[in-house]
Amino acid sequence: MSDAEGDIEALIRLMARLPGFGPRSARRAVLHLLRKRDGLMAPLGEMMSHVAETVHDCPVCGNVTLAETCAICADPARAGREICVVEDVAALWAMERGGSFGGRYHVLGGVLSALDAIGPEELGIPKLLERVRGEGVSEVILALNATVDGQTTAHYIAEALDGSGVRVTSLAQGVPIGGELDYLDDGTISAALRARRAF
Amino acid sequence: MSDAEGDIEALIRLMARLPGFGPRSARRAVLHLLRKRDGLMAPLGEMMSHVAETVHDCPVCGNVTLAETCAICADPARAGREICVVEDVAALWAMERGGSFGGRYHVLGGVLSALDAIGPEELGIPKLLERVRGEGVSEVILALNATVDGQTTAHYIAEALDGSGVRVTSLAQGVPIGGELDYLDDGTISAALRARRAF
Ligand SMILES: [Zn+2]
Ligand SMILES: [Zn+2]
């Protein structure tokens, strides 16, 4: 036992696994929590356990939710319009922060990768095609990261939708080469959405 | 609801109150936790709740502990030697990381401050004097931060111990002016301890 008791050390080790944290900053965070046991540590622990227990993927779109379906899929005002295809929940949140998209999402949970044996089934692409037919969607916006795998996946989906009569577009202006949506500012995302072009 | 459901947003807001975190990095940490629900989020939430519920101040020294008394006070090999007086648990952990102190601690929980109405009673200084008498201590090491208030407090304690027959020393070489113990590297702390001088 170097500098704390067993469970406190275990807590520091768990905190050190958070992005942006190392052993030193995790120790500092735990010291802060120990000072704010009732005001921060207890409610944070409780909320974390509650979310971990309750959260699941929305069965419609793949977004994270604590309800049966996510708030976006549950909102009738967002139905029957565009479906925006994103790689992950981080990209979905980034799109929502942009604040200019009024449709629904389809979260792939990754991109096509022969190396990692991730094919169309793993990404729920057949389900996306089903949704496009079933929900009376007019447009599919491919908001995938501007990486090689992201663009390969976008091409695959565009081809799969060919002949379905639905408009396929992609984010255009403003997404830098190699850039990831989650790192862009909100204005850039809004501009890229407004300037979307036929894929 | 901007980018997540209510409880997930609440979790992001709580995480953003950790030192070194802001709204953006808290969001990123929560996304990471959502990806590792079973492997990280659930055990972290559980451990945080457990520590928040169980942790308390050691009734002997003021260190944080989940046991009746802290592991340092419970270790008979560390009894009847030096007592090292520190401002807070952060400083105690820093001393322990130094690895060259084999005695016990007294955590003040602050420093004397007329402005904040923190007097000797609030810092447990009468209790320290009692311990010095009761535990057969040979030396009190004042390991307070090299700030004005820290040094005022050190002088006060040294005067209170005057005539008790106990040796009063303070960390010397290596602690930079205005420096806080918790920010020093382990080697510096060990050197300062070895070169301690009569106060
Ligand atoms: Zn959904
Ligand atoms: Zn103790």
Short mmCIF file of C-alpha atoms and ligand atoms in Angstrom, two decimals:
data_model
loop_
_atom_site.label_atom_id
_atom_site.label_comp_id
_atom_site.label_asym_id
_atom_site.label_seq_id
_atom_site.Cartn_x
_atom_site.Cartn_y
_atom_site.Cartn_z
CA MET A 1 0.00 0.00 0.00
CA SER A 2 1.86 3.05 -1.23
CA ASP A 3 -0.25 6.10 -0.52
CA ALA A 4 -3.82 5.12 0.25
CA GLU A 5 -5.90 2.25 1.52
CA GLY A 6 -6.87 -0.63 -0.77
CA ASP A 7 -10.28 0.55 -1.97
CA ILE A 8 -9.10 4.13 -2.39
CA GLU A 9 -6.19 2.83 -4.47
CA ALA A 10 -8.61 0.73 -6.52
CA LEU A 11 -10.69 3.86 -7.11
CA ILE A 12 -7.60 5.77 -8.26
CA ARG A 13 -6.70 2.94 -10.68
CA LEU A 14 -10.24 2.94 -12.13
CA MET A 15 -10.23 6.74 -12.51
CA ALA A 16 -6.84 6.55 -14.25
CA ARG A 17 -8.55 4.60 -17.06
CA LEU A 18 -10.66 7.63 -18.04
CA PRO A 19 -9.51 9.45 -21.18
CA GLY A 20 -7.28 12.42 -20.33
CA PHE A 21 -6.41 10.96 -16.94
CA GLY A 22 -3.19 9.35 -15.74
CA PRO A 23 -2.15 8.06 -12.31
CA ARG A 24 -1.32 11.59 -11.10
CA SER A 25 -4.48 13.36 -12.26
CA ALA A 26 -6.60 10.40 -11.11
CA ARG A 27 -5.09 10.75 -7.62
CA ARG A 28 -5.86 14.45 -7.68
CA ALA A 29 -9.46 13.77 -8.76
CA VAL A 30 -9.91 11.19 -5.99
CA LEU A 31 -8.52 13.62 -3.39
CA HIS A 32 -11.09 16.14 -4.64
CA LEU A 33 -13.84 13.51 -4.36
CA LEU A 34 -12.71 12.60 -0.82
CA ARG A 35 -13.10 16.27 0.14
CA LYS A 36 -16.61 16.37 -1.41
CA ARG A 37 -17.91 13.01 -0.24
CA ASP A 38 -21.56 14.01 0.09
CA GLY A 39 -21.70 16.83 -2.45
CA LEU A 40 -19.99 15.10 -5.38
CA MET A 41 -18.60 11.61 -4.73
CA ALA A 42 -21.85 10.00 -3.55
CA PRO A 43 -24.11 11.48 -6.27
CA LEU A 44 -21.51 10.81 -8.98
CA GLY A 45 -21.12 7.17 -7.92
CA GLU A 46 -24.86 6.72 -7.73
CA MET A 47 -25.52 8.32 -11.12
CA MET A 48 -22.74 6.30 -12.73
CA SER A 49 -24.14 3.01 -11.36
CA HIS A 50 -27.66 4.01 -12.39
CA VAL A 51 -26.65 4.90 -15.95
CA ALA A 52 -24.42 1.78 -16.27
CA GLU A 53 -27.34 -0.39 -15.18
CA THR A 54 -30.07 1.28 -17.24
CA VAL A 55 -28.42 2.49 -20.44
CA HIS A 56 -28.76 0.43 -23.61
CA ASP A 57 -28.70 0.92 -27.36
CA CYS A 58 -31.90 2.33 -28.85
CA PRO A 59 -33.39 -0.62 -30.78
CA VAL A 60 -34.34 1.71 -33.67
CA CYS A 61 -31.23 3.80 -34.26
CA GLY A 62 -28.42 2.53 -32.01
CA ASN A 63 -28.15 5.74 -29.95
CA VAL A 64 -27.64 5.29 -26.20
CA THR A 65 -30.80 5.66 -24.17
CA LEU A 66 -32.26 5.01 -20.72
CA ALA A 67 -35.79 4.86 -22.10
CA GLU A 68 -37.31 2.18 -24.36
CA THR A 69 -36.34 4.06 -27.52
CA CYS A 70 -34.16 7.17 -27.54
CA ALA A 71 -35.68 10.67 -27.26
CA ILE A 72 -34.92 11.37 -30.92
CA CYS A 73 -36.71 8.24 -32.18
CA ALA A 74 -39.56 8.91 -29.75
CA ASP A 75 -40.10 12.42 -31.12
CA PRO A 76 -42.83 12.24 -33.83
CA ALA A 77 -41.68 15.61 -35.24
CA ARG A 78 -38.39 13.97 -36.29
CA ALA A 79 -40.01 11.05 -38.13
CA GLY A 80 -40.37 10.46 -41.88
CA ARG A 81 -37.67 12.91 -42.86
CA GLU A 82 -33.94 12.38 -43.22
CA ILE A 83 -31.87 9.62 -41.63
CA CYS A 84 -28.36 10.71 -40.78
CA VAL A 85 -25.87 7.82 -40.72
CA VAL A 86 -23.09 8.25 -38.16
CA GLU A 87 -20.23 6.05 -37.02
CA ASP A 88 -20.82 6.30 -33.30
CA VAL A 89 -22.68 8.09 -30.52
CA ALA A 90 -19.89 10.70 -30.28
CA ALA A 91 -20.70 11.76 -33.85
CA LEU A 92 -24.44 11.74 -33.12
CA TRP A 93 -23.91 14.06 -30.14
CA ALA A 94 -21.71 16.30 -32.29
CA MET A 95 -24.49 16.50 -34.93
CA GLU A 96 -27.06 17.34 -32.25
CA ARG A 97 -24.83 20.09 -30.85
CA GLY A 98 -24.78 21.52 -34.38
CA GLY A 99 -28.50 21.98 -33.79
CA SER A 100 -29.56 22.14 -37.43
CA PHE A 101 -30.59 18.55 -38.12
CA GLY A 102 -34.24 17.70 -37.55
CA GLY A 103 -34.38 14.06 -38.67
CA ARG A 104 -33.33 10.78 -37.14
CA TYR A 105 -30.07 8.86 -36.94
CA HIS A 106 -28.61 5.51 -37.70
CA VAL A 107 -25.58 4.68 -35.55
CA LEU A 108 -23.36 2.13 -37.29
CA GLY A 109 -21.15 1.45 -34.29
CA GLY A 110 -18.06 1.35 -36.50
CA VAL A 111 -17.01 1.24 -40.13
CA LEU A 112 -16.45 -1.56 -42.63
CA SER A 113 -13.11 -3.24 -42.02
CA ALA A 114 -11.89 -6.42 -43.67
CA LEU A 115 -9.04 -6.54 -41.16
CA ASP A 116 -11.36 -6.52 -38.14
CA ALA A 117 -13.97 -8.69 -39.91
CA ILE A 118 -16.57 -5.92 -39.64
CA GLY A 119 -19.06 -6.37 -42.48
CA PRO A 120 -22.43 -4.77 -43.35
CA GLU A 121 -24.29 -7.07 -40.91
CA GLU A 122 -22.17 -5.97 -37.95
CA LEU A 123 -22.94 -2.32 -38.76
CA GLY A 124 -26.70 -2.88 -39.08
CA ILE A 125 -26.70 -1.79 -42.73
CA PRO A 126 -29.49 -4.27 -43.69
CA LYS A 127 -31.53 -2.73 -40.85
CA LEU A 128 -30.83 0.75 -42.25
CA LEU A 129 -32.18 -0.32 -45.67
CA GLU A 130 -35.26 -1.70 -43.93
CA ARG A 131 -35.78 1.57 -42.04
CA VAL A 132 -35.44 3.59 -45.26
CA ARG A 133 -38.24 1.50 -46.80
CA GLY A 134 -40.37 1.33 -43.67
CA GLU A 135 -40.18 4.88 -42.34
CA GLY A 136 -40.90 6.74 -45.61
CA VAL A 137 -37.56 8.48 -45.46
CA SER A 138 -36.78 10.99 -48.20
CA GLU A 139 -33.04 11.37 -47.72
CA VAL A 140 -30.12 9.52 -46.19
CA ILE A 141 -27.30 11.81 -45.10
CA LEU A 142 -23.95 10.03 -44.76
CA ALA A 143 -22.18 11.86 -41.92
CA LEU A 144 -19.22 9.51 -41.62
CA ASN A 145 -15.75 10.56 -40.57
CA ALA A 146 -13.51 11.76 -43.43
CA THR A 147 -11.18 8.79 -43.03
CA VAL A 148 -10.49 6.08 -45.62
CA ASP A 149 -12.64 3.47 -43.82
CA GLY A 150 -15.38 6.04 -43.20
CA GLN A 151 -15.54 6.92 -46.88
CA THR A 152 -15.40 3.24 -47.97
CA THR A 153 -18.40 2.62 -45.72
CA ALA A 154 -20.21 5.66 -47.14
CA HIS A 155 -19.68 4.33 -50.69
CA TYR A 156 -20.96 0.92 -49.71
CA ILE A 157 -24.17 2.38 -48.20
CA ALA A 158 -24.71 4.70 -51.18
CA GLU A 159 -24.50 1.71 -53.54
CA ALA A 160 -26.82 -0.36 -51.38
CA LEU A 161 -29.39 2.47 -51.53
CA ASP A 162 -29.00 2.88 -55.30
CA GLY A 163 -32.39 2.36 -56.93
CA SER A 164 -34.35 2.78 -53.68
CA GLY A 165 -35.51 6.20 -54.85
CA VAL A 166 -34.15 7.85 -51.73
CA ARG A 167 -31.78 10.80 -52.01
CA VAL A 168 -28.29 10.00 -50.70
CA THR A 169 -26.17 12.94 -49.60
CA SER A 170 -23.05 13.44 -47.54
CA LEU A 171 -21.65 16.21 -45.38
CA ALA A 172 -19.43 18.29 -47.59
CA GLN A 173 -18.00 21.71 -47.03
CA GLY A 174 -16.15 22.19 -43.81
CA VAL A 175 -15.17 18.67 -42.80
CA PRO A 176 -11.38 18.66 -42.98
CA ILE A 177 -9.55 15.70 -44.53
CA GLY A 178 -8.89 13.08 -41.88
CA GLY A 179 -11.03 15.02 -39.42
CA GLU A 180 -13.37 13.42 -36.93
CA LEU A 181 -16.82 14.94 -36.40
CA ASP A 182 -16.58 14.90 -32.65
CA TYR A 183 -13.61 17.30 -32.75
CA LEU A 184 -15.30 19.93 -34.95
CA ASP A 185 -16.92 23.07 -33.64
CA ASP A 186 -20.70 23.32 -33.87
CA GLY A 187 -20.70 26.01 -36.59
CA THR A 188 -18.55 23.91 -38.92
CA ILE A 189 -20.94 21.00 -38.57
CA SER A 190 -23.95 23.22 -39.30
CA ALA A 191 -22.20 24.66 -42.39
CA ALA A 192 -21.29 21.19 -43.63
CA LEU A 193 -24.89 20.07 -43.20
CA ARG A 194 -26.31 23.08 -45.09
CA ALA A 195 -23.82 22.59 -47.97
CA ARG A 196 -24.41 18.83 -48.24
CA ARG A 197 -24.21 17.53 -51.80
CA ALA A 198 -25.49 14.49 -53.68
CA PHE A 199 -23.17 11.57 -52.99
CA MET B 1 -32.03 18.18 -24.17
CA SER B 2 -29.02 19.13 -26.24
CA ASP B 3 -26.97 16.02 -26.88
CA ALA B 4 -27.94 13.25 -24.49
CA GLU B 5 -30.78 12.07 -22.33
CA GLY B 6 -31.43 13.62 -18.91
CA ASP B 7 -29.49 11.24 -16.68
CA ILE B 8 -26.58 11.04 -19.11
CA GLU B 9 -26.47 14.85 -19.15
CA ALA B 10 -26.58 14.89 -15.35
CA LEU B 11 -23.63 12.48 -15.34
CA ILE B 12 -21.69 14.74 -17.72
CA ARG B 13 -22.39 17.75 -15.47
CA LEU B 14 -21.15 15.85 -12.39
CA MET B 15 -18.00 14.65 -14.21
CA ALA B 16 -17.31 18.23 -15.34
CA ARG B 17 -16.85 19.16 -11.65
CA LEU B 18 -13.74 16.95 -11.38
CA PRO B 19 -10.42 18.84 -11.37
CA GLY B 20 -8.92 19.01 -14.86
CA PHE B 21 -12.28 18.37 -16.48
CA GLY B 22 -14.55 20.78 -18.35
CA PRO B 23 -17.81 20.21 -20.22
CA ARG B 24 -15.97 18.90 -23.30
CA SER B 25 -13.61 16.46 -21.58
CA ALA B 26 -16.43 15.33 -19.26
CA ARG B 27 -18.51 14.49 -22.35
CA ARG B 28 -15.59 12.56 -23.78
CA ALA B 29 -15.12 10.65 -20.52
CA VAL B 30 -18.83 9.77 -20.36
CA LEU B 31 -18.74 8.55 -23.98
CA HIS B 32 -15.82 6.34 -22.99
CA LEU B 33 -17.77 5.05 -19.97
CA LEU B 34 -20.83 4.35 -22.16
CA ARG B 35 -18.62 2.21 -24.39
CA LYS B 36 -17.26 0.33 -21.35
CA ARG B 37 -20.46 -0.05 -19.33
CA ASP B 38 -19.63 -3.38 -17.71
CA GLY B 39 -15.83 -3.15 -17.73
CA LEU B 40 -15.40 0.34 -16.30
CA MET B 41 -18.59 2.34 -15.70
CA ALA B 42 -20.32 -0.17 -13.39
CA PRO B 43 -17.24 -0.99 -11.23
CA LEU B 44 -16.23 2.70 -11.05
CA GLY B 45 -19.72 3.77 -9.95
CA GLU B 46 -19.87 0.98 -7.41
CA MET B 47 -16.41 1.70 -5.98
CA MET B 48 -17.16 5.42 -5.80
CA SER B 49 -20.40 4.83 -3.89
CA HIS B 50 -18.69 2.33 -1.60
CA VAL B 51 -15.81 4.68 -0.77
CA ALA B 52 -18.15 7.68 -0.36
CA GLU B 53 -20.25 5.68 2.09
CA THR B 54 -17.41 4.08 4.06
CA VAL B 55 -14.57 6.59 4.11
CA HIS B 56 -14.06 8.77 7.17
CA ASP B 57 -11.28 10.62 8.93
CA CYS B 58 -8.96 8.45 11.05
CA PRO B 59 -9.83 9.41 14.64
CA VAL B 60 -6.12 9.35 15.56
CA CYS B 61 -4.41 11.29 12.76
CA GLY B 62 -7.07 12.71 10.43
CA ASN B 63 -5.98 10.64 7.40
CA VAL B 64 -8.80 9.22 5.25
CA THR B 65 -9.56 5.58 5.95
CA LEU B 66 -12.15 2.88 5.36
CA ALA B 67 -11.07 0.97 8.48
CA GLU B 68 -11.53 1.99 12.10
CA THR B 69 -8.15 3.72 12.20
CA CYS B 70 -5.95 4.24 9.14
CA ALA B 71 -3.36 1.66 8.08
CA ILE B 72 -0.53 3.93 9.24
CA CYS B 73 -1.93 4.37 12.75
CA ALA B 74 -2.77 0.65 12.87
CA ASP B 75 0.85 -0.32 12.08
CA PRO B 76 2.70 -0.91 15.41
CA ALA B 77 6.05 -0.51 13.62
CA ARG B 78 5.22 3.14 13.00
CA ALA B 79 4.33 3.95 16.63
CA GLY B 80 6.32 5.90 19.23
CA ARG B 81 8.60 7.55 16.74
CA GLU B 82 8.11 10.80 14.82
CA ILE B 83 4.83 12.54 14.12
CA CYS B 84 4.82 14.38 10.82
CA VAL B 85 2.37 17.32 10.76
CA VAL B 86 0.81 17.94 7.33
CA GLU B 87 -1.83 20.34 6.05
CA ASP B 88 -4.00 17.81 4.25
CA VAL B 89 -4.29 14.26 2.96
CA ALA B 90 -2.70 15.30 -0.36
CA ALA B 91 0.48 16.18 1.55
CA LEU B 92 0.31 12.94 3.55
CA TRP B 93 0.11 10.91 0.33
CA ALA B 94 3.01 12.91 -1.10
CA MET B 95 5.10 12.12 2.00
CA GLU B 96 4.22 8.42 1.74
CA ARG B 97 5.23 8.40 -1.95
CA GLY B 98 8.58 9.77 -0.82
CA GLY B 99 8.86 6.44 1.00
CA SER B 100 11.42 7.51 3.59
CA PHE B 101 9.22 8.40 6.56
CA GLY B 102 8.50 5.61 9.04
CA GLY B 103 6.48 7.44 11.70
CA ARG B 104 2.91 8.64 11.95
CA TYR B 105 1.06 11.73 10.80
CA HIS B 106 -1.12 14.49 12.08
CA VAL B 107 -3.38 15.96 9.40
CA LEU B 108 -4.38 19.52 10.32
CA GLY B 109 -7.03 19.85 7.64
CA GLY B 110 -5.92 23.41 6.91
CA VAL B 111 -3.75 26.19 8.29
CA LEU B 112 -4.32 28.96 10.82
CA SER B 113 -6.26 31.82 9.26
CA ALA B 114 -7.72 34.80 11.09
CA LEU B 115 -9.67 35.68 7.95
CA ASP B 116 -11.40 32.31 7.76
CA ALA B 117 -11.68 32.03 11.57
CA ILE B 118 -9.54 28.89 11.60
CA GLY B 119 -7.85 28.66 14.99
CA PRO B 120 -5.79 25.95 16.77
CA GLU B 121 -8.96 24.09 17.85
CA GLU B 122 -10.21 23.75 14.26
CA LEU B 123 -6.85 22.25 13.25
CA GLY B 124 -6.74 19.76 16.13
CA ILE B 125 -3.56 21.29 17.55
CA PRO B 126 -4.60 20.57 21.20
CA LYS B 127 -5.08 16.94 20.12
CA LEU B 128 -1.61 16.94 18.56
CA LEU B 129 -0.10 18.11 21.86
CA GLU B 130 -2.02 15.35 23.63
CA ARG B 131 -0.69 12.75 21.18
CA VAL B 132 2.87 13.97 21.64
CA ARG B 133 2.52 13.42 25.39
CA GLY B 134 0.54 10.18 25.14
CA GLU B 135 2.39 8.32 22.37
CA GLY B 136 5.96 8.82 23.63
CA VAL B 137 6.91 10.67 20.47
CA SER B 138 10.55 11.78 20.15
CA GLU B 139 10.19 14.25 17.27
CA VAL B 140 7.54 16.35 15.55
CA ILE B 141 8.34 17.09 11.90
CA LEU B 142 6.50 20.12 10.55
CA ALA B 143 5.90 19.31 6.88
CA LEU B 144 3.69 22.28 6.07
CA ASN B 145 3.51 23.99 2.72
CA ALA B 146 6.07 26.76 2.22
CA THR B 147 3.36 29.42 2.11
CA VAL B 148 2.91 32.31 4.55
CA ASP B 149 -0.05 30.67 6.32
CA GLY B 150 1.75 27.31 6.36
CA GLN B 151 4.80 28.81 8.02
CA THR B 152 2.70 30.84 10.50
CA THR B 153 1.03 27.59 11.52
CA ALA B 154 4.41 25.85 11.82
CA HIS B 155 5.66 28.60 14.16
CA TYR B 156 2.53 28.37 16.27
CA ILE B 157 2.93 24.59 16.70
CA ALA B 158 6.66 24.90 17.45
CA GLU B 159 5.90 27.42 20.22
CA ALA B 160 3.14 25.24 21.63
CA LEU B 161 5.60 22.31 21.82
CA ASP B 162 8.31 24.45 23.41
CA GLY B 163 9.26 22.94 26.78
CA SER B 164 7.65 19.58 26.02
CA GLY B 165 11.09 18.05 25.56
CA VAL B 166 10.21 16.82 22.08
CA ARG B 167 12.43 17.70 19.15
CA VAL B 168 10.69 19.96 16.59
CA THR B 169 12.03 19.92 13.06
CA SER B 170 10.81 21.05 9.66
CA LEU B 171 11.40 19.95 6.10
CA ALA B 172 14.21 22.05 4.75
CA GLN B 173 16.33 21.60 1.69
CA GLY B 174 14.46 21.12 -1.51
CA VAL B 175 11.08 22.62 -0.80
CA PRO B 176 10.83 25.62 -3.12
CA ILE B 177 9.44 28.93 -1.82
CA GLY B 178 5.67 28.99 -2.30
CA GLY B 179 5.75 25.34 -3.34
CA GLU B 180 3.12 22.81 -2.34
CA LEU B 181 4.21 19.33 -1.26
CA ASP B 182 1.73 17.55 -3.44
CA TYR B 183 3.38 18.98 -6.58
CA LEU B 184 6.93 17.90 -5.70
CA ASP B 185 8.63 14.81 -7.09
CA ASP B 186 9.27 11.95 -4.68
CA GLY B 187 13.07 12.43 -4.64
CA THR B 188 12.79 16.06 -3.60
CA ILE B 189 10.59 15.12 -0.67
CA SER B 190 13.00 12.40 0.46
CA ALA B 191 15.94 14.84 0.25
CA ALA B 192 14.02 17.47 2.22
CA LEU B 193 13.22 14.90 4.88
CA ARG B 194 16.83 13.71 5.21
CA ALA B 195 18.09 17.31 5.47
CA ARG B 196 15.50 18.38 8.02
CA ARG B 197 16.74 20.90 10.54
CA ALA B 198 15.78 22.03 14.04
CA PHE B 199 12.90 24.48 13.76
ZN ZN C 1 -33.15 5.97 -31.40
ZN ZN C 2 -4.44 7.47 11.28
#
